[in-house]
PDB file of C-alpha atoms and ligand atoms in Angstrom:
ATOM      1  CA  MET S   4     -12.097 -17.105 -15.640  1.00 62.00           C
ATOM      2  CA  MET S   5     -15.294 -15.626 -14.203  1.00 72.00           C
ATOM      3  CA  ARG S   6     -15.877 -18.778 -12.162  1.00 85.00           C
ATOM      4  CA  ASN S   7     -12.355 -18.508 -10.748  1.00 90.00           C
ATOM      5  CA  LYS S   8     -13.084 -14.966  -9.630  1.00 93.00           C
ATOM      6  CA  GLN S   9     -16.362 -15.992  -8.000  1.00 95.00           C
ATOM      7  CA  LYS S  10     -14.551 -18.828  -6.236  1.00 95.00           C
ATOM      8  CA  ARG S  11     -11.945 -16.395  -4.896  1.00 97.00           C
ATOM      9  CA  PHE S  12     -14.604 -13.967  -3.732  1.00 97.00           C
ATOM     10  CA  ALA S  13     -16.315 -16.815  -1.870  1.00 97.00           C
ATOM     11  CA  GLU S  14     -13.011 -17.842  -0.266  1.00 97.00           C
ATOM     12  CA  ASN S  15     -12.285 -14.245   0.713  1.00 98.00           C
ATOM     13  CA  ARG S  16     -15.529 -14.219   2.689  1.00 97.00           C
ATOM     14  CA  GLU S  17     -14.173 -17.072   4.836  1.00 97.00           C
ATOM     15  CA  ARG S  18     -10.623 -15.740   5.277  1.00 98.00           C
ATOM     16  CA  PRO S  19      -9.951 -14.292   8.723  1.00 97.00           C
ATOM     17  CA  ASN S  20      -7.188 -12.005   7.388  1.00 98.00           C
ATOM     18  CA  ILE S  21      -9.432 -10.152   4.910  1.00 98.00           C
ATOM     19  CA  PHE S  22     -11.618  -7.238   5.978  1.00 98.00           C
ATOM     20  CA  GLU S  23     -14.268  -6.403   3.406  1.00 98.00           C
ATOM     21  CA  PRO S  24     -17.861  -5.196   3.228  1.00 97.00           C
ATOM     22  CA  GLU S  25     -20.509  -7.364   4.883  1.00 95.00           C
ATOM     23  CA  LYS S  26     -17.984  -9.321   6.937  1.00 96.00           C
ATOM     24  CA  PRO S  27     -17.915  -9.221  10.723  1.00 90.00           C
ATOM     25  CA  GLY S  28     -15.410  -6.684  11.984  1.00 93.00           C
ATOM     26  CA  TYR S  29     -15.373  -4.539   8.857  1.00 96.00           C
ATOM     27  CA  GLU S  30     -17.413  -1.710  10.347  1.00 94.00           C
ATOM     28  CA  GLU S  31     -15.812  -1.965  13.813  1.00 97.00           C
ATOM     29  CA  ILE S  32     -12.112  -2.324  13.056  1.00 98.00           C
ATOM     30  CA  LYS S  33     -11.364   1.414  13.024  1.00 98.00           C
ATOM     31  CA  GLY S  34      -9.215   2.171  16.075  1.00 98.00           C
ATOM     32  CA  ASN S  35      -9.135  -1.528  16.984  1.00 98.00           C
ATOM     33  CA  TRP S  36      -6.526  -3.091  14.703  1.00 98.00           C
ATOM     34  CA  HIS S  37      -4.058  -3.612  17.557  1.00 98.00           C
ATOM     35  CA  ASP S  38      -6.496  -4.992  20.139  1.00 97.00           C
ATOM     36  CA  LYS S  39      -8.979  -6.890  18.015  1.00 97.00           C
ATOM     37  CA  TYR S  40      -6.841  -8.203  15.162  1.00 98.00           C
ATOM     38  CA  PHE S  41      -3.081  -8.196  15.727  1.00 98.00           C
ATOM     39  CA  GLU S  42      -3.293  -8.582  19.517  1.00 98.00           C
ATOM     40  CA  ASN S  43      -0.082  -6.605  20.014  1.00 98.00           C
ATOM     41  CA  ASP S  44       1.073  -2.955  20.026  1.00 98.00           C
ATOM     42  CA  ASN S  45       3.515  -3.289  17.140  1.00 98.00           C
ATOM     43  CA  HIS S  46       3.742  -0.605  14.445  1.00 98.00           C
ATOM     44  CA  ILE S  47       1.298  -0.862  11.564  1.00 98.00           C
ATOM     45  CA  THR S  48       2.473  -0.347   7.972  1.00 98.00           C
ATOM     46  CA  LEU S  49      -0.010  -0.012   5.116  1.00 98.00           C
ATOM     47  CA  GLU S  50       0.654  -1.010   1.542  1.00 98.00           C
ATOM     48  CA  LEU S  51      -1.723   1.089  -0.572  1.00 98.00           C
ATOM     49  CA  ALA S  52      -2.787  -0.192  -4.010  1.00 98.00           C
ATOM     50  CA  CYS S  53      -1.288  -3.484  -2.865  1.00 98.00           C
ATOM     51  CA  GLY S  54      -2.631  -5.614  -5.741  1.00 98.00           C
ATOM     52  CA  LYS S  55      -1.510  -9.146  -4.903  1.00 98.00           C
ATOM     53  CA  GLY S  56       0.186  -7.802  -1.784  1.00 97.00           C
ATOM     54  CA  GLU S  57       3.815  -8.720  -2.497  1.00 96.00           C
ATOM     55  CA  TYR S  58       5.108  -5.901  -0.318  1.00 96.00           C
ATOM     56  CA  THR S  59       2.665  -6.614   2.477  1.00 98.00           C
ATOM     57  CA  THR S  60       3.699 -10.254   2.795  1.00 98.00           C
ATOM     58  CA  GLY S  61       7.329  -9.631   1.813  1.00 97.00           C
ATOM     59  CA  LEU S  62       7.874  -7.019   4.517  1.00 98.00           C
ATOM     60  CA  ALA S  63       5.920  -9.120   7.009  1.00 98.00           C
ATOM     61  CA  ARG S  64       8.454 -11.936   6.518  1.00 98.00           C
ATOM     62  CA  HIS S  65      11.353  -9.510   7.030  1.00 97.00           C
ATOM     63  CA  TYR S  66       9.797  -7.793  10.055  1.00 98.00           C
ATOM     64  CA  PRO S  67       7.799 -10.231  12.201  1.00 98.00           C
ATOM     65  CA  GLU S  68       7.789  -7.615  14.972  1.00 98.00           C
ATOM     66  CA  ARG S  69       5.696  -5.234  12.846  1.00 98.00           C
ATOM     67  CA  ASN S  70       2.165  -5.453  11.431  1.00 98.00           C
ATOM     68  CA  PHE S  71       1.237  -5.023   7.765  1.00 98.00           C
ATOM     69  CA  ILE S  72      -2.079  -4.286   6.067  1.00 99.00           C
ATOM     70  CA  GLY S  73      -2.503  -4.405   2.285  1.00 98.00           C
ATOM     71  CA  VAL S  74      -5.245  -2.143   0.945  1.00 98.00           C
ATOM     72  CA  ASP S  75      -6.827  -2.546  -2.476  1.00 98.00           C
ATOM     73  CA  ILE S  76     -10.295  -2.458  -4.005  1.00 98.00           C
ATOM     74  CA  LYS S  77      -9.846  -5.684  -5.988  1.00 98.00           C
ATOM     75  CA  GLY S  78     -10.767  -8.834  -4.092  1.00 98.00           C
ATOM     76  CA  ASP S  79      -9.393 -11.200  -6.723  1.00 97.00           C
ATOM     77  CA  ARG S  80      -5.947  -9.616  -6.261  1.00 97.00           C
ATOM     78  CA  ILE S  81      -5.773  -9.506  -2.465  1.00 98.00           C
ATOM     79  CA  TRP S  82      -6.853 -13.166  -2.511  1.00 98.00           C
ATOM     80  CA  TRP S  83      -3.236 -14.013  -3.470  1.00 98.00           C
ATOM     81  CA  GLY S  84      -1.520 -12.152  -0.644  1.00 98.00           C
ATOM     82  CA  SER S  85      -4.070 -13.378   1.844  1.00 98.00           C
ATOM     83  CA  LYS S  86      -3.449 -16.968   0.756  1.00 98.00           C
ATOM     84  CA  ASP S  87       0.341 -16.612   1.084  1.00 98.00           C
ATOM     85  CA  ALA S  88      -0.069 -15.151   4.576  1.00 98.00           C
ATOM     86  CA  ILE S  89      -2.343 -18.016   5.667  1.00 98.00           C
ATOM     87  CA  ASP S  90      -0.123 -20.695   4.105  1.00 98.00           C
ATOM     88  CA  GLU S  91       2.926 -19.255   5.892  1.00 98.00           C
ATOM     89  CA  ASN S  92       1.182 -18.493   9.202  1.00 98.00           C
ATOM     90  CA  LEU S  93       1.987 -14.786   8.920  1.00 98.00           C
ATOM     91  CA  SER S  94      -0.130 -13.526  11.794  1.00 98.00           C
ATOM     92  CA  ASN S  95       1.221  -9.982  11.287  1.00 98.00           C
ATOM     93  CA  VAL S  96      -0.660  -9.568   7.983  1.00 98.00           C
ATOM     94  CA  ALA S  97      -4.161  -8.386   7.084  1.00 98.00           C
ATOM     95  CA  PHE S  98      -5.861  -7.148   3.934  1.00 98.00           C
ATOM     96  CA  LEU S  99      -8.495  -4.457   3.701  1.00 98.00           C
ATOM     97  CA  ARG S 100     -10.713  -4.256   0.640  1.00 98.00           C
ATOM     98  CA  THR S 101     -11.815  -0.682   0.204  1.00 98.00           C
ATOM     99  CA  GLN S 102     -11.368   2.428  -1.867  1.00 98.00           C
ATOM    100  CA  ILE S 103      -8.288   4.193  -0.508  1.00 98.00           C
ATOM    101  CA  GLN S 104     -10.354   7.410  -0.507  1.00 98.00           C
ATOM    102  CA  LEU S 105     -12.164   5.924   2.506  1.00 98.00           C
ATOM    103  CA  LEU S 106      -9.064   5.253   4.604  1.00 98.00           C
ATOM    104  CA  GLU S 107     -10.269   7.405   7.482  1.00 98.00           C
ATOM    105  CA  LYS S 108     -13.277   5.141   7.822  1.00 98.00           C
ATOM    106  CA  PHE S 109     -10.873   2.370   8.895  1.00 98.00           C
ATOM    107  CA  PHE S 110      -8.100   4.080  10.871  1.00 98.00           C
ATOM    108  CA  VAL S 111      -8.186   6.621  13.679  1.00 98.00           C
ATOM    109  CA  ASP S 112      -5.629   9.438  13.767  1.00 98.00           C
ATOM    110  CA  GLY S 113      -2.146   8.064  14.392  1.00 98.00           C
ATOM    111  CA  GLU S 114      -3.146   4.383  14.149  1.00 98.00           C
ATOM    112  CA  VAL S 115      -0.748   3.810  11.247  1.00 98.00           C
ATOM    113  CA  HIS S 116       3.029   4.146  11.478  1.00 98.00           C
ATOM    114  CA  ASP S 117       4.275   3.906   7.871  1.00 98.00           C
ATOM    115  CA  ILE S 118       2.742   3.826   4.403  1.00 98.00           C
ATOM    116  CA  TRP S 119       4.054   2.220   1.225  1.00 98.00           C
ATOM    117  CA  ILE S 120       2.456   3.223  -2.083  1.00 98.00           C
ATOM    118  CA  THR S 121       3.528   0.643  -4.627  1.00 98.00           C
ATOM    119  CA  PHE S 122       3.065   1.236  -8.346  1.00 98.00           C
ATOM    120  CA  PRO S 123      -0.296   2.983  -8.185  1.00 98.00           C
ATOM    121  CA  ASP S 124      -2.206   3.642 -11.403  1.00 98.00           C
ATOM    122  CA  PRO S 125      -0.516   6.680 -13.026  1.00 98.00           C
ATOM    123  CA  ARG S 126      -3.837   8.272 -14.090  1.00 98.00           C
ATOM    124  CA  PRO S 127      -2.252  10.509 -16.759  1.00 97.00           C
ATOM    125  CA  LYS S 128      -5.453  12.305 -17.795  1.00 98.00           C
ATOM    126  CA  LYS S 129      -5.900  15.793 -16.422  1.00 96.00           C
ATOM    127  CA  ARG S 130      -9.416  15.022 -15.252  1.00 97.00           C
ATOM    128  CA  ASP S 131      -8.008  12.172 -13.104  1.00 98.00           C
ATOM    129  CA  ILE S 132      -5.379  14.190 -11.236  1.00 98.00           C
ATOM    130  CA  LYS S 133      -7.492  14.146  -8.072  1.00 97.00           C
ATOM    131  CA  ARG S 134      -7.554  10.343  -8.183  1.00 98.00           C
ATOM    132  CA  ARG S 135      -3.752   9.988  -8.133  1.00 98.00           C
ATOM    133  CA  LEU S 136      -2.733   8.429  -4.846  1.00 98.00           C
ATOM    134  CA  THR S 137      -0.095  11.120  -4.286  1.00 98.00           C
ATOM    135  CA  SER S 138      -2.429  14.078  -4.910  1.00 98.00           C
ATOM    136  CA  PRO S 139      -2.777  16.600  -2.064  1.00 98.00           C
ATOM    137  CA  ARG S 140      -6.056  15.295  -0.630  1.00 98.00           C
ATOM    138  CA  PHE S 141      -4.645  11.758  -0.383  1.00 98.00           C
ATOM    139  CA  LEU S 142      -1.463  13.030   1.279  1.00 98.00           C
ATOM    140  CA  ASP S 143      -3.567  15.013   3.787  1.00 98.00           C
ATOM    141  CA  MET S 144      -5.437  11.838   4.625  1.00 98.00           C
ATOM    142  CA  TYR S 145      -2.244   9.784   5.040  1.00 98.00           C
ATOM    143  CA  LYS S 146      -0.853  12.449   7.357  1.00 98.00           C
ATOM    144  CA  LYS S 147      -3.958  12.258   9.524  1.00 98.00           C
ATOM    145  CA  VAL S 148      -3.944   8.504  10.063  1.00 98.00           C
ATOM    146  CA  MET S 149      -0.134   8.285  10.463  1.00 98.00           C
ATOM    147  CA  GLN S 150       2.144   8.809  13.412  1.00 98.00           C
ATOM    148  CA  LYS S 151       4.377  11.827  13.007  1.00 94.00           C
ATOM    149  CA  GLU S 152       7.670   9.943  12.936  1.00 97.00           C
ATOM    150  CA  GLY S 153       6.469   7.443  10.333  1.00 98.00           C
ATOM    151  CA  TRP S 154       7.680   7.342   6.731  1.00 98.00           C
ATOM    152  CA  VAL S 155       5.769   7.492   3.466  1.00 98.00           C
ATOM    153  CA  TYR S 156       7.478   5.348   0.804  1.00 98.00           C
ATOM    154  CA  PHE S 157       6.541   5.524  -2.869  1.00 98.00           C
ATOM    155  CA  LYS S 158       7.686   3.406  -5.823  1.00 97.00           C
ATOM    156  CA  THR S 159       6.695   3.764  -9.472  1.00 98.00           C
ATOM    157  CA  ASP S 160       7.953   3.053 -12.965  1.00 97.00           C
ATOM    158  CA  ASN S 161       6.034   6.064 -14.292  1.00 97.00           C
ATOM    159  CA  PRO S 162       8.073   9.263 -14.845  1.00 97.00           C
ATOM    160  CA  GLY S 163       4.950  11.446 -15.179  1.00 98.00           C
ATOM    161  CA  LEU S 164       3.516  10.320 -11.855  1.00 98.00           C
ATOM    162  CA  PHE S 165       6.902  10.619 -10.174  1.00 98.00           C
ATOM    163  CA  ASP S 166       7.416  14.204 -11.420  1.00 98.00           C
ATOM    164  CA  TYR S 167       3.860  15.084 -10.446  1.00 98.00           C
ATOM    165  CA  THR S 168       4.479  13.733  -6.931  1.00 98.00           C
ATOM    166  CA  LEU S 169       7.692  15.740  -6.564  1.00 98.00           C
ATOM    167  CA  GLU S 170       5.796  18.863  -7.606  1.00 98.00           C
ATOM    168  CA  VAL S 171       3.055  18.191  -5.050  1.00 98.00           C
ATOM    169  CA  LEU S 172       5.663  17.619  -2.331  1.00 98.00           C
ATOM    170  CA  SER S 173       7.580  20.788  -3.221  1.00 98.00           C
ATOM    171  CA  ASP S 174       4.385  22.798  -2.636  1.00 98.00           C
ATOM    172  CA  ARG S 175       4.047  21.474   0.928  1.00 98.00           C
ATOM    173  CA  ASP S 176       5.720  22.872   4.018  1.00 97.00           C
ATOM    174  CA  ASP S 177       4.802  19.907   6.217  1.00 98.00           C
ATOM    175  CA  ILE S 178       7.300  17.304   4.994  1.00 98.00           C
ATOM    176  CA  LYS S 179      10.958  16.652   5.808  1.00 98.00           C
ATOM    177  CA  ASN S 180      13.810  14.238   5.042  1.00 98.00           C
ATOM    178  CA  LEU S 181      12.730  13.767   1.428  1.00 98.00           C
ATOM    179  CA  CYS S 182      14.967  11.200  -0.326  1.00 98.00           C
ATOM    180  CA  ILE S 183      14.695  10.635  -4.070  1.00 98.00           C
ATOM    181  CA  THR S 184      16.128   8.335  -6.711  1.00 98.00           C
ATOM    182  CA  ARG S 185      15.107   7.762 -10.310  1.00 98.00           C
ATOM    183  CA  ASP S 186      16.942   4.448 -10.392  1.00 97.00           C
ATOM    184  CA  LEU S 187      16.330   2.552  -7.180  1.00 97.00           C
ATOM    185  CA  TYR S 188      18.291  -0.563  -8.170  1.00 97.00           C
ATOM    186  CA  HIS S 189      21.474   1.464  -8.704  1.00 97.00           C
ATOM    187  CA  SER S 190      21.040   3.795  -5.753  1.00 97.00           C
ATOM    188  CA  GLU S 191      22.096   4.036  -2.127  1.00 97.00           C
ATOM    189  CA  TYR S 192      18.502   3.081  -1.169  1.00 97.00           C
ATOM    190  CA  ILE S 193      18.637  -0.410  -2.649  1.00 96.00           C
ATOM    191  CA  ASP S 194      18.559  -2.007   0.836  1.00 94.00           C
ATOM    192  CA  GLU S 195      15.101  -0.503   1.339  1.00 92.00           C
ATOM    193  CA  HIS S 196      13.899  -2.557  -1.612  1.00 94.00           C
ATOM    194  CA  HIS S 197      14.326  -5.726   0.465  1.00 93.00           C
ATOM    195  CA  GLY S 198      14.530  -7.741  -2.755  1.00 94.00           C
ATOM    196  CA  ILE S 199      10.754  -7.602  -3.101  1.00 95.00           C
ATOM    197  CA  LYS S 200       9.537  -7.019  -6.646  1.00 94.00           C
ATOM    198  CA  THR S 201       5.805  -6.523  -7.051  1.00 95.00           C
ATOM    199  CA  ARG S 202       3.972  -7.856 -10.098  1.00 95.00           C
ATOM    200  CA  PHE S 203       3.867  -4.453 -11.804  1.00 96.00           C
ATOM    201  CA  GLU S 204       7.453  -3.717 -10.824  1.00 96.00           C
ATOM    202  CA  LYS S 205       8.619  -6.906 -12.565  1.00 96.00           C
ATOM    203  CA  MET S 206       6.530  -6.188 -15.625  1.00 96.00           C
ATOM    204  CA  PHE S 207       7.791  -2.635 -16.126  1.00 96.00           C
ATOM    205  CA  TYR S 208      11.385  -3.367 -15.160  1.00 95.00           C
ATOM    206  CA  GLU S 209      11.504  -6.106 -17.795  1.00 96.00           C
ATOM    207  CA  LYS S 210      10.193  -3.583 -20.324  1.00 96.00           C
ATOM    208  CA  GLY S 211      13.228  -1.393 -19.548  1.00 95.00           C
ATOM    209  CA  PHE S 212      11.738   1.165 -17.159  1.00 95.00           C
ATOM    210  CA  SER S 213      13.876   2.228 -14.206  1.00 97.00           C
ATOM    211  CA  ILE S 214      12.212   2.131 -10.794  1.00 97.00           C
ATOM    212  CA  LYS S 215      11.686   5.549  -9.232  1.00 98.00           C
ATOM    213  CA  TYR S 216      11.550   5.770  -5.466  1.00 98.00           C
ATOM    214  CA  LEU S 217      11.075   8.419  -2.817  1.00 98.00           C
ATOM    215  CA  LYS S 218      10.407   8.587   0.895  1.00 98.00           C
ATOM    216  CA  PHE S 219       9.677  11.363   3.367  1.00 98.00           C
ATOM    217  CA  GLN S 220       8.447  12.113   6.884  1.00 98.00           C
ATOM    218  CA  TRP S 221       5.955  14.646   8.186  1.00 98.00           C
ATOM    219  CA  ASN S 222       7.155  17.816   9.863  1.00 94.00           C
TER     220      ASN S 222
HETATM  221  C1  SAM Y 325      -1.007  -0.876 -11.113  1.00 55.92           C
HETATM  222  S1  SAM Y 325      -1.712  -1.870  -9.859  1.00 55.92           S
HETATM  223  C2  SAM Y 325      -0.334  -2.131  -8.761  1.00 55.92           C
HETATM  224  C3  SAM Y 325      -0.507  -3.329  -7.893  1.00 55.92           C
HETATM  225  C4  SAM Y 325       0.722  -3.693  -7.015  1.00 55.92           C
HETATM  226  N1  SAM Y 325       1.029  -2.643  -6.082  1.00 55.92           N
HETATM  227  C5  SAM Y 325       1.928  -3.997  -7.865  1.00 55.92           C
HETATM  228  O1  SAM Y 325       2.897  -3.223  -7.827  1.00 55.92           O
HETATM  229  O2  SAM Y 325       1.917  -5.040  -8.545  1.00 55.92           O
HETATM  230  C6  SAM Y 325      -2.678  -0.678  -8.981  1.00 55.92           C
HETATM  231  C7  SAM Y 325      -3.610  -1.263  -7.950  1.00 55.92           C
HETATM  232  O3  SAM Y 325      -4.257  -0.200  -7.277  1.00 55.92           O
HETATM  233  C8  SAM Y 325      -5.613  -0.536  -7.019  1.00 55.92           C
HETATM  234  N2  SAM Y 325      -6.321   0.739  -6.882  1.00 55.92           N
HETATM  235  C9  SAM Y 325      -6.283   1.769  -7.753  1.00 55.92           C
HETATM  236  N3  SAM Y 325      -6.973   2.817  -7.266  1.00 55.92           N
HETATM  237  C10 SAM Y 325      -7.459   2.425  -6.055  1.00 55.92           C
HETATM  238  C11 SAM Y 325      -8.244   3.063  -5.061  1.00 55.92           C
HETATM  239  N4  SAM Y 325      -8.648   4.303  -5.202  1.00 55.92           N
HETATM  240  N5  SAM Y 325      -8.557   2.366  -3.957  1.00 55.92           N
HETATM  241  C12 SAM Y 325      -8.135   1.068  -3.801  1.00 55.92           C
HETATM  242  N6  SAM Y 325      -7.386   0.426  -4.711  1.00 55.92           N
HETATM  243  C13 SAM Y 325      -7.051   1.091  -5.821  1.00 55.92           C
HETATM  244  C14 SAM Y 325      -6.027  -1.392  -8.207  1.00 55.92           C
HETATM  245  O4  SAM Y 325      -7.088  -2.235  -7.872  1.00 55.92           O
HETATM  246  C15 SAM Y 325      -4.731  -2.146  -8.504  1.00 55.92           C
HETATM  247  O5  SAM Y 325      -4.677  -3.399  -7.848  1.00 55.92           O
END
């Protein structure tokens, strides 16, 4: 198991679609994703907490005229999405290995168009509230790196995290067009699912959890 992980880490170091510490480009990519990596001006969508990157690659197949970057701290997970993208010649895909807290180190203001947050860790303990990916300081950061007309999309199986997120959003006066469903698969938003189930989505859906979904724009 350990050897597999080490092998993946070594392969990640050679993969042109992975940006991670100590690789060329990692420190210089901020503000340069369009020119230096994608070589086009197409919109950039981030998948935060991407894990194996099912949404990153899945959306990239649906939308070849857009760019997608999966962000996660775990190299052995992004290895999978990176491999799929290379095998399928998806040139509109990249992966960034970093703590999401450091997003502003990698994107200038307005460099990102949309953000998907897919099944982030619920972090139920009170002392971990600040680490939830929909807590106010994270939302402030997303707003900064995003274009104003972009959308933030959020999917979770976890009712506690979903309610918490709704509470955080209701305290803000800088969002608009909030759409909500507690049962995505039986809702009017099902087309936005694109038939892409992430690993955690599958796991929790099979355990009987409904998929909660919301999206909004900045004012
Ligand atoms: C529950 S998994 C979900 C993975 C994937 N989105 C899915 O639905 O299968 C949460 C992921 O978030 C990543 N993660 C959690 N906190 C993070 C942070 N602060 N920065 C970067 N990645 C983080 C973990 O490494 C993990 O892969």
